[in-house]
Amino acid sequence: MAADAATPKTQPRKLRLRDITEDRRVAQMLALGFSSGLPLLLVLGTFTLRLADSGIDIKTIGLFSYVALPYSLKFLWAPSIDRLDVPFLAARLGRKRAWMVTTQIATALALVLMAFADPKEQLALLGLGAFLVAFCAATQDVVIDGWRIEAAGTDMQGIMAATSNLGYRFGLILAGAGALYVAAYGGWTLAYLSMAALMSVGFVAALLATPYDRARVAASADSPKRDLPTAVRQAVLEPLTELYARMGKALFAVLALVALYRMPDFVSGVMANPLYITLGYGKAEIATIVKLFGIWVGIAGGFLGGWSIARLGLFTTLVIGAFIAAASHLSLAWLAMGGPEPWRLAIAVSIESLCGSFAGIALIAYMSSLTTPGYAATQYALFSSLYALPGKLVAGTSGFVVAAYGFPVFFAMTAAVGIPVVALCFAVGRLPQRAAPAAETEAGEEAGAETGNPTRPLDLASAVAEPQLPPKAARAQT
C-alpha cells in the first residue's frame, strides 16, 4: 500500500477531438504524422504500381523493393540525430526542428526527381529518387519520434501517439488512393508533384512547432568517462545477453518466429499491385477498392486483433494470426485465376487486409511481451527490425518466382510459409508468459515502481489494458 501511495497516479489520457484544437502540440503532431506517413507508399505500393503500369519487367519490380530498405535500417544512423546539428538552421530552429525541415525539403526534392524520371527511359534515375525518398523519410521519422517523446510528458504520450497514427493514416490514404486518382486523370508526373507539394504540411508544422531539445550534459572532471567499448556493451550487448540469460537456446527459436511471422506479407506485398495491373484493373478501381476500402478493412482487422487478445489471450491470438495471415494469400491466388471483376478484387483485398492487420497486432503484443524493464527500448528495437528486414530482403526475389511459375503458384508459396510459423508459435509462443522466479519478481517489482514498465512478462491483462507499443511498430502493419 505504501508503494502504491508513493507511486504517481498519473494515467494516460485518451484522445479527444477538442485536444486537436486546444493543445498546439496535438495539432502539430497530427501534421507531422501526416508528413511521416505520406512518403511510405510512394516508394512501396504506389511505386510498384507505377512500374507495373509502365510495363516494367516483373523481375525488375521485385528488385526495386530494396530501395525501401532505409526504413528497416534507420537504427544504424538514428543515434547521430541527437549528436549532430544541421549547419545554420540548428542555431535558429533548434536541433530537431532543423532536422525536420531539412529532411522534409530533401524528401520533397527527391519526389520531384521521381516525378520527372520516366520509368521506360530513366529507370536508374527513378530508382535513385526512390532510394533518396526512403532515406530522407526514414530519417524524418526518427526526428519526429524524438520530438514527440520530448514534447510531452507521460500522461500525454498516449494522445500524441494516437494523433501521430491518425495523421499517418491520412498520409497513407493520400499517397495511396489520392496519388492513384491523380495519376488516372493527370499522369504519374502530376501525381508525384502533388505528393511533393503536400510535404509542405509537415514543413509548416515543423516551423511552427515549439523547439523541444534535450540539453546536452557536459562532462565534468569528476564524472566517470565511458569509452566506446563500454558504451557499446551497455547499449547493445547487455540487452542481448539478458535475453539469452532469460530464454536460453529458446531465444533462437523466438528470433526465428519473429523473423518469419510477417514474412509472407512482406514478400507478397511487392507483387500485389503488379497483379492488379496484369489482370486489367484500372488505377481508379485500385485506388477505391485497395487503397481506400482496403485500408479501412485493415483498421477493422487491428481492432479485431485487440479484441482477440482480450478475450482469447495472447498465445491463442498469435497462433490464429500466424495461420490466417498466411492462408489469406490464397485469396490473391484465387484472384489471379479470374478476370478483372471489382467484386473479386474487393473480396480478395478484404480477406488479405483483415487477416494481415489481425496478425500485425498479435506480433506487436508478442514482441512487447518479450522485453524486460531497463532494456525494453533496445530489445524491442531488435525485434522490430528483425521482423521486417528478412521479409524485405527476400521480397526482392519475388519477381523471379512470378516470372518462372506465375502469380497463383507464387501466392500459394507465400501461404505455405505459414506452416513452420504456426509450428514455431506452438513451440515458443507461451515463452514470454511464463512466471518469473520469486527472487527476480521481488527485484523486478522494485525496479518497476521506478520505471513504470511491467515487472513480469506481459500477461493477458497487461497486454490489453495498457499496451505500451511504440507508434512506429503499430504502423508497420500497414
XYZ file of C-alpha atoms in Angstrom, residues 23-459:
437
model
C -3.325 21.924 -27.471
C -0.864 23.160 -30.080
C 1.312 20.098 -29.641
C -1.514 17.775 -30.632
C -2.334 19.729 -33.791
C 1.365 19.849 -34.675
C 1.676 16.113 -34.088
C -1.241 15.466 -36.449
C 0.508 17.377 -39.254
C 3.888 15.792 -38.529
C 2.313 12.327 -38.521
C 0.821 13.100 -41.932
C 4.246 14.162 -43.209
C 5.708 10.922 -41.846
C 3.135 8.650 -43.491
C 2.973 10.340 -46.905
C 6.280 9.126 -48.432
C 5.953 5.455 -47.427
C 3.672 4.168 -50.190
C 5.387 6.393 -52.757
C 8.396 4.067 -52.569
C 6.392 0.875 -51.894
C 2.857 0.097 -53.097
C 2.230 3.149 -55.275
C 5.759 2.925 -56.679
C 5.470 -0.729 -57.711
C 2.087 0.010 -59.275
C 3.668 2.819 -61.291
C 6.375 0.462 -62.508
C 3.821 -2.181 -63.490
C 1.658 0.452 -65.209
C 4.724 1.491 -67.250
C 5.323 -2.063 -68.427
C 8.477 -2.712 -66.404
C 9.554 -6.363 -66.209
C 8.196 -8.218 -63.171
C 11.693 -9.295 -62.089
C 12.871 -5.694 -62.048
C 9.836 -4.631 -59.998
C 10.750 -7.201 -57.359
C 14.338 -5.979 -57.171
C 13.188 -2.380 -56.773
C 11.658 -3.287 -53.406
C 15.177 -2.928 -51.993
C 15.032 0.875 -52.365
C 12.818 0.967 -49.246
C 15.417 -0.748 -47.028
C 16.332 2.523 -45.236
C 13.054 2.198 -43.331
C 14.375 -1.023 -41.791
C 17.967 0.143 -41.346
C 17.386 3.612 -39.902
C 18.529 2.425 -36.471
C 22.085 2.491 -37.865
C 22.213 6.289 -38.181
C 19.458 7.260 -35.721
C 21.910 7.894 -32.807
C 23.663 10.607 -34.829
C 20.487 12.730 -34.970
C 20.819 13.634 -31.286
C 24.529 14.365 -31.621
C 24.881 16.336 -34.860
C 23.448 19.754 -35.722
C 22.333 20.968 -39.132
C 24.592 23.914 -40.011
C 22.933 27.345 -39.921
C 19.414 26.005 -39.234
C 20.107 24.408 -35.842
C 21.109 27.742 -34.287
C 17.825 29.303 -35.426
C 15.298 26.477 -35.176
C 16.787 24.065 -32.663
C 18.327 20.682 -33.429
C 15.167 18.633 -34.014
C 13.207 21.237 -35.929
C 16.241 21.865 -38.125
C 16.454 18.151 -38.910
C 12.705 18.040 -39.619
C 12.875 20.931 -42.072
C 15.970 19.540 -43.759
C 14.587 16.032 -44.229
C 11.191 17.324 -45.408
C 12.750 19.560 -48.046
C 15.043 16.724 -49.144
C 12.091 14.301 -49.351
C 10.081 16.772 -51.459
C 13.018 17.321 -53.835
C 13.518 13.570 -54.207
C 9.798 13.196 -55.025
C 10.203 15.871 -57.709
C 13.070 13.824 -59.133
C 10.813 10.759 -59.196
C 8.061 12.811 -60.864
C 10.188 13.702 -63.889
C 12.056 10.376 -64.215
C 10.480 8.252 -66.945
C 10.462 4.567 -65.922
C 10.902 3.450 -69.537
C 13.932 5.626 -70.280
C 15.365 6.685 -66.903
C 14.726 3.699 -64.672
C 18.023 4.024 -62.788
C 17.333 7.697 -62.053
C 13.836 6.807 -60.834
C 15.316 4.158 -58.542
C 17.817 6.663 -57.166
C 14.985 9.095 -56.440
C 13.017 6.374 -54.645
C 16.024 5.444 -52.510
C 16.599 9.096 -51.576
C 12.921 9.463 -50.632
C 13.141 6.376 -48.413
C 16.382 7.519 -46.756
C 15.201 11.086 -46.081
C 11.715 9.992 -44.962
C 13.119 7.331 -42.625
C 15.415 9.962 -41.083
C 12.415 12.283 -40.731
C 10.611 9.523 -38.804
C 13.488 9.316 -36.332
C 13.401 13.075 -35.722
C 9.608 13.265 -35.388
C 9.590 10.409 -32.882
C 12.257 12.172 -30.843
C 10.297 15.425 -30.886
C 7.100 13.640 -29.830
C 8.789 11.998 -26.846
C 10.370 15.216 -25.594
C 7.382 17.457 -26.342
C 5.010 15.780 -23.868
C 5.052 14.077 -20.504
C 3.999 10.525 -19.803
C 0.332 11.449 -19.391
C 0.277 12.960 -22.916
C 2.200 10.250 -24.751
C -0.955 8.252 -25.459
C -2.624 11.265 -27.035
C 0.475 12.186 -29.028
C 0.907 8.614 -30.280
C -2.760 8.309 -31.281
C -2.662 11.669 -33.061
C 0.544 10.741 -34.856
C -1.009 7.479 -36.015
C -4.144 9.306 -37.211
C -2.084 11.730 -39.272
C -0.013 8.837 -40.555
C -3.176 7.112 -41.812
C -4.242 10.266 -43.643
C -0.833 10.347 -45.299
C -1.172 6.723 -46.385
C -4.605 7.350 -47.878
C -3.429 10.350 -49.908
C -0.220 8.606 -51.058
C -2.240 5.530 -51.992
C -5.728 6.387 -53.220
C -5.030 10.097 -53.751
C -1.941 9.556 -55.895
C -3.706 6.904 -57.976
C -6.708 9.138 -58.660
C -4.399 11.947 -59.797
C -2.355 9.518 -61.913
C -5.515 8.114 -63.514
C -6.625 11.522 -64.751
C -3.427 13.588 -64.896
C -0.500 11.175 -65.186
C 2.228 9.998 -62.842
C 4.294 13.186 -63.102
C 1.434 15.295 -61.750
C 0.718 12.679 -59.067
C 4.259 12.752 -57.657
C 4.490 16.548 -57.942
C 1.256 16.761 -55.915
C 2.724 14.499 -53.247
C 5.897 16.622 -53.147
C 3.753 19.719 -52.605
C 1.883 18.012 -49.765
C 5.170 17.655 -47.859
C 4.649 21.363 -47.114
C 2.100 20.313 -44.448
C 4.869 18.875 -42.295
C 7.238 21.698 -43.251
C 4.856 24.345 -41.911
C 4.179 22.257 -38.786
C 7.926 21.955 -38.150
C 8.395 25.730 -38.427
C 5.501 26.372 -36.023
C 6.419 23.601 -33.588
C 7.908 24.505 -30.234
C 11.625 23.545 -30.125
C 11.960 20.718 -27.605
C 15.604 19.727 -27.440
C 17.082 17.892 -24.504
C 20.093 19.793 -23.218
C 23.414 18.100 -23.694
C 25.096 17.148 -20.443
C 28.621 18.476 -20.235
C 31.179 16.019 -18.971
C 32.793 17.023 -15.684
C 36.161 16.103 -14.300
C 34.554 14.009 -11.566
C 32.138 12.099 -13.841
C 33.281 8.670 -14.980
C 34.454 8.574 -18.562
C 32.801 5.994 -20.769
C 34.924 4.770 -23.625
C 33.366 3.454 -26.849
C 33.632 -0.271 -25.992
C 31.901 0.331 -22.649
C 29.140 2.380 -24.267
C 28.556 -0.288 -26.928
C 28.497 -3.044 -24.304
C 25.943 -1.205 -22.149
C 23.754 -0.110 -25.051
C 23.804 -3.250 -27.210
C 25.424 -6.300 -25.655
C 23.838 -6.212 -22.198
C 20.226 -6.215 -23.522
C 21.072 -9.146 -25.817
C 22.856 -11.003 -23.032
C 19.834 -10.532 -20.772
C 17.568 -12.058 -23.425
C 19.782 -15.133 -23.742
C 20.139 -15.498 -19.959
C 16.366 -15.427 -19.589
C 15.403 -17.645 -22.544
C 18.470 -19.771 -23.162
C 18.649 -21.562 -26.514
C 14.925 -20.981 -26.981
C 15.870 -17.407 -27.910
C 16.952 -18.608 -31.366
C 13.511 -20.136 -31.967
C 11.890 -16.908 -30.757
C 14.019 -14.874 -33.171
C 13.076 -17.256 -35.994
C 9.392 -16.813 -35.144
C 9.680 -13.020 -35.154
C 11.589 -13.063 -38.449
C 9.141 -15.381 -40.227
C 5.813 -14.267 -38.756
C 5.118 -11.431 -41.227
C 7.440 -12.587 -43.999
C 4.563 -13.816 -46.234
C 3.026 -10.318 -46.119
C 6.256 -8.534 -46.974
C 7.056 -10.898 -49.842
C 3.574 -10.981 -51.359
C 3.000 -7.248 -50.909
C 5.568 -6.390 -53.583
C 3.670 -8.421 -56.203
C 0.109 -7.426 -55.248
C -0.041 -4.206 -57.291
C 1.605 -5.758 -60.377
C -1.040 -8.486 -60.131
C -3.854 -5.928 -60.220
C -2.369 -4.213 -63.284
C -1.714 -7.539 -65.035
C -5.332 -8.611 -64.514
C -6.556 -5.392 -66.125
C -7.826 -3.350 -63.182
C -7.690 0.418 -63.706
C -5.908 2.860 -61.435
C -9.201 4.368 -60.239
C -10.542 0.894 -59.340
C -7.365 0.039 -57.446
C -7.473 3.387 -55.623
C -11.062 2.891 -54.497
C -11.017 -0.800 -53.594
C -7.437 -1.378 -52.423
C -6.223 1.987 -51.156
C -9.441 3.251 -49.570
C -11.717 0.320 -48.800
C -8.766 -1.978 -48.030
C -7.243 0.427 -45.503
C -10.486 0.675 -43.513
C -10.860 -3.095 -43.541
C -7.284 -3.276 -42.225
C -8.164 -0.901 -39.388
C -11.070 -3.189 -38.507
C -8.660 -6.136 -38.504
C -6.476 -4.319 -35.994
C -9.423 -3.785 -33.650
C -10.365 -7.439 -34.068
C -6.829 -8.449 -33.097
C -7.013 -6.350 -29.932
C -10.382 -7.873 -29.058
C -8.991 -11.369 -29.591
C -6.081 -10.719 -27.217
C -8.552 -9.519 -24.587
C -10.944 -12.448 -24.949
C -8.782 -15.385 -26.089
C -5.318 -14.491 -24.804
C -2.045 -13.591 -26.478
C -0.926 -17.145 -27.290
C -4.184 -18.131 -28.993
C -4.281 -14.853 -30.921
C -0.673 -15.352 -32.007
C -1.435 -18.813 -33.418
C -4.628 -17.665 -35.138
C -2.820 -14.671 -36.640
C 0.019 -16.818 -37.997
C -2.444 -19.163 -39.680
C -4.932 -16.712 -41.169
C -2.323 -14.149 -42.310
C -0.505 -16.749 -44.403
C -3.683 -18.530 -45.543
C -5.202 -15.216 -46.673
C -2.728 -15.115 -49.566
C -4.682 -17.942 -51.134
C -7.332 -15.291 -51.820
C -4.797 -13.494 -54.026
C -4.023 -16.779 -55.779
C -7.782 -17.164 -56.374
C -7.920 -13.577 -57.670
C -5.083 -14.278 -60.107
C -7.047 -17.101 -61.727
C -10.077 -14.945 -62.662
C -10.973 -11.879 -64.652
C -10.847 -8.190 -63.645
C -14.163 -8.103 -61.795
C -14.415 -5.496 -58.994
C -16.266 -7.825 -56.618
C -13.438 -10.382 -56.844
C -10.872 -7.709 -56.027
C -12.957 -6.459 -53.083
C -13.228 -9.964 -51.612
C -9.522 -10.760 -52.008
C -8.388 -7.401 -50.606
C -10.813 -7.645 -47.669
C -9.556 -11.079 -46.647
C -5.882 -10.172 -47.020
C -6.155 -6.781 -45.252
C -8.272 -8.066 -42.370
C -6.061 -11.071 -41.649
C -2.789 -9.175 -42.102
C -3.768 -6.430 -39.659
C -5.010 -9.010 -37.150
C -1.621 -10.751 -37.297
C 0.210 -7.428 -37.022
C -1.444 -6.616 -33.694
C -0.676 -10.118 -32.404
C 3.007 -9.805 -33.309
C 3.352 -6.351 -31.741
C 1.895 -7.616 -28.465
C 4.122 -10.709 -28.574
C 7.317 -8.717 -29.216
C 6.418 -6.319 -26.422
C 5.958 -9.233 -24.036
C 9.497 -10.420 -24.748
C 11.180 -7.296 -23.377
C 12.492 -6.625 -19.882
C 12.289 -3.345 -17.896
C 15.527 -1.430 -18.238
C 16.284 -2.942 -21.657
C 12.864 -2.562 -23.289
C 13.836 0.081 -25.875
C 16.888 -1.756 -27.219
C 15.271 -5.184 -27.108
C 12.128 -4.002 -28.857
C 14.242 -2.219 -31.495
C 15.981 -5.539 -32.127
C 12.703 -7.414 -32.575
C 11.010 -4.701 -34.661
C 13.983 -4.541 -37.024
C 14.237 -8.310 -37.257
C 10.565 -8.861 -38.083
C 10.709 -6.587 -41.157
C 14.216 -6.980 -42.538
C 14.283 -10.668 -43.629
C 10.956 -10.352 -45.447
C 12.117 -7.271 -47.306
C 15.369 -8.957 -48.287
C 13.534 -11.991 -49.665
C 10.920 -9.803 -51.370
C 13.470 -8.678 -53.944
C 13.455 -12.169 -55.494
C 9.655 -12.341 -55.738
C 9.619 -11.162 -59.343
C 11.787 -14.072 -60.441
C 9.382 -16.557 -58.802
C 6.387 -14.956 -60.532
C 8.178 -14.954 -63.874
C 9.004 -18.642 -63.518
C 5.775 -20.033 -62.008
C 3.062 -17.377 -62.312
C 1.034 -15.427 -59.755
C -1.184 -18.277 -58.438
C 1.781 -20.508 -57.559
C 3.686 -17.576 -56.060
C 0.892 -16.639 -53.641
C 0.360 -20.297 -52.751
C 4.066 -20.485 -51.857
C 3.840 -17.429 -49.600
C 0.855 -19.053 -47.882
C 2.928 -22.204 -47.270
C 5.396 -20.157 -45.187
C 2.693 -20.128 -42.510
C 3.217 -23.840 -41.781
C 6.582 -23.503 -39.982
C 5.392 -20.235 -38.419
C 2.423 -21.934 -36.759
C 4.749 -24.710 -35.552
C 7.076 -22.119 -34.002
C 4.095 -20.454 -32.305
C 3.235 -23.703 -30.552
C 6.897 -24.201 -29.615
C 7.744 -20.807 -28.101
C 4.536 -18.751 -28.234
C 3.959 -19.164 -24.494
C 7.554 -18.466 -23.517
C 7.243 -14.780 -22.504
C 4.160 -15.524 -20.398
C 5.941 -17.889 -18.032
C 6.138 -16.629 -14.466
C 9.448 -15.255 -13.278
C 11.218 -16.823 -10.275
C 10.270 -15.360 -6.907
C 13.612 -13.612 -6.310
C 13.519 -11.991 -9.738
C 9.898 -10.955 -9.246
C 10.670 -9.128 -5.980
C 13.601 -7.316 -7.542
C 11.565 -6.536 -10.614
C 8.746 -5.027 -8.576
C 11.143 -2.516 -7.034
C 12.510 -1.588 -10.441
C 9.019 -1.448 -11.920
C 7.946 1.129 -9.345
C 10.622 3.446 -10.700
C 10.461 2.740 -14.420
C 6.725 2.349 -14.851
C 7.274 -0.750 -17.009
C 5.770 -4.202 -16.458
C 7.762 -6.154 -13.872
C 6.891 -9.504 -15.449
C 6.387 -10.699 -18.981
C 3.119 -9.324 -20.266
C 0.089 -11.393 -19.421
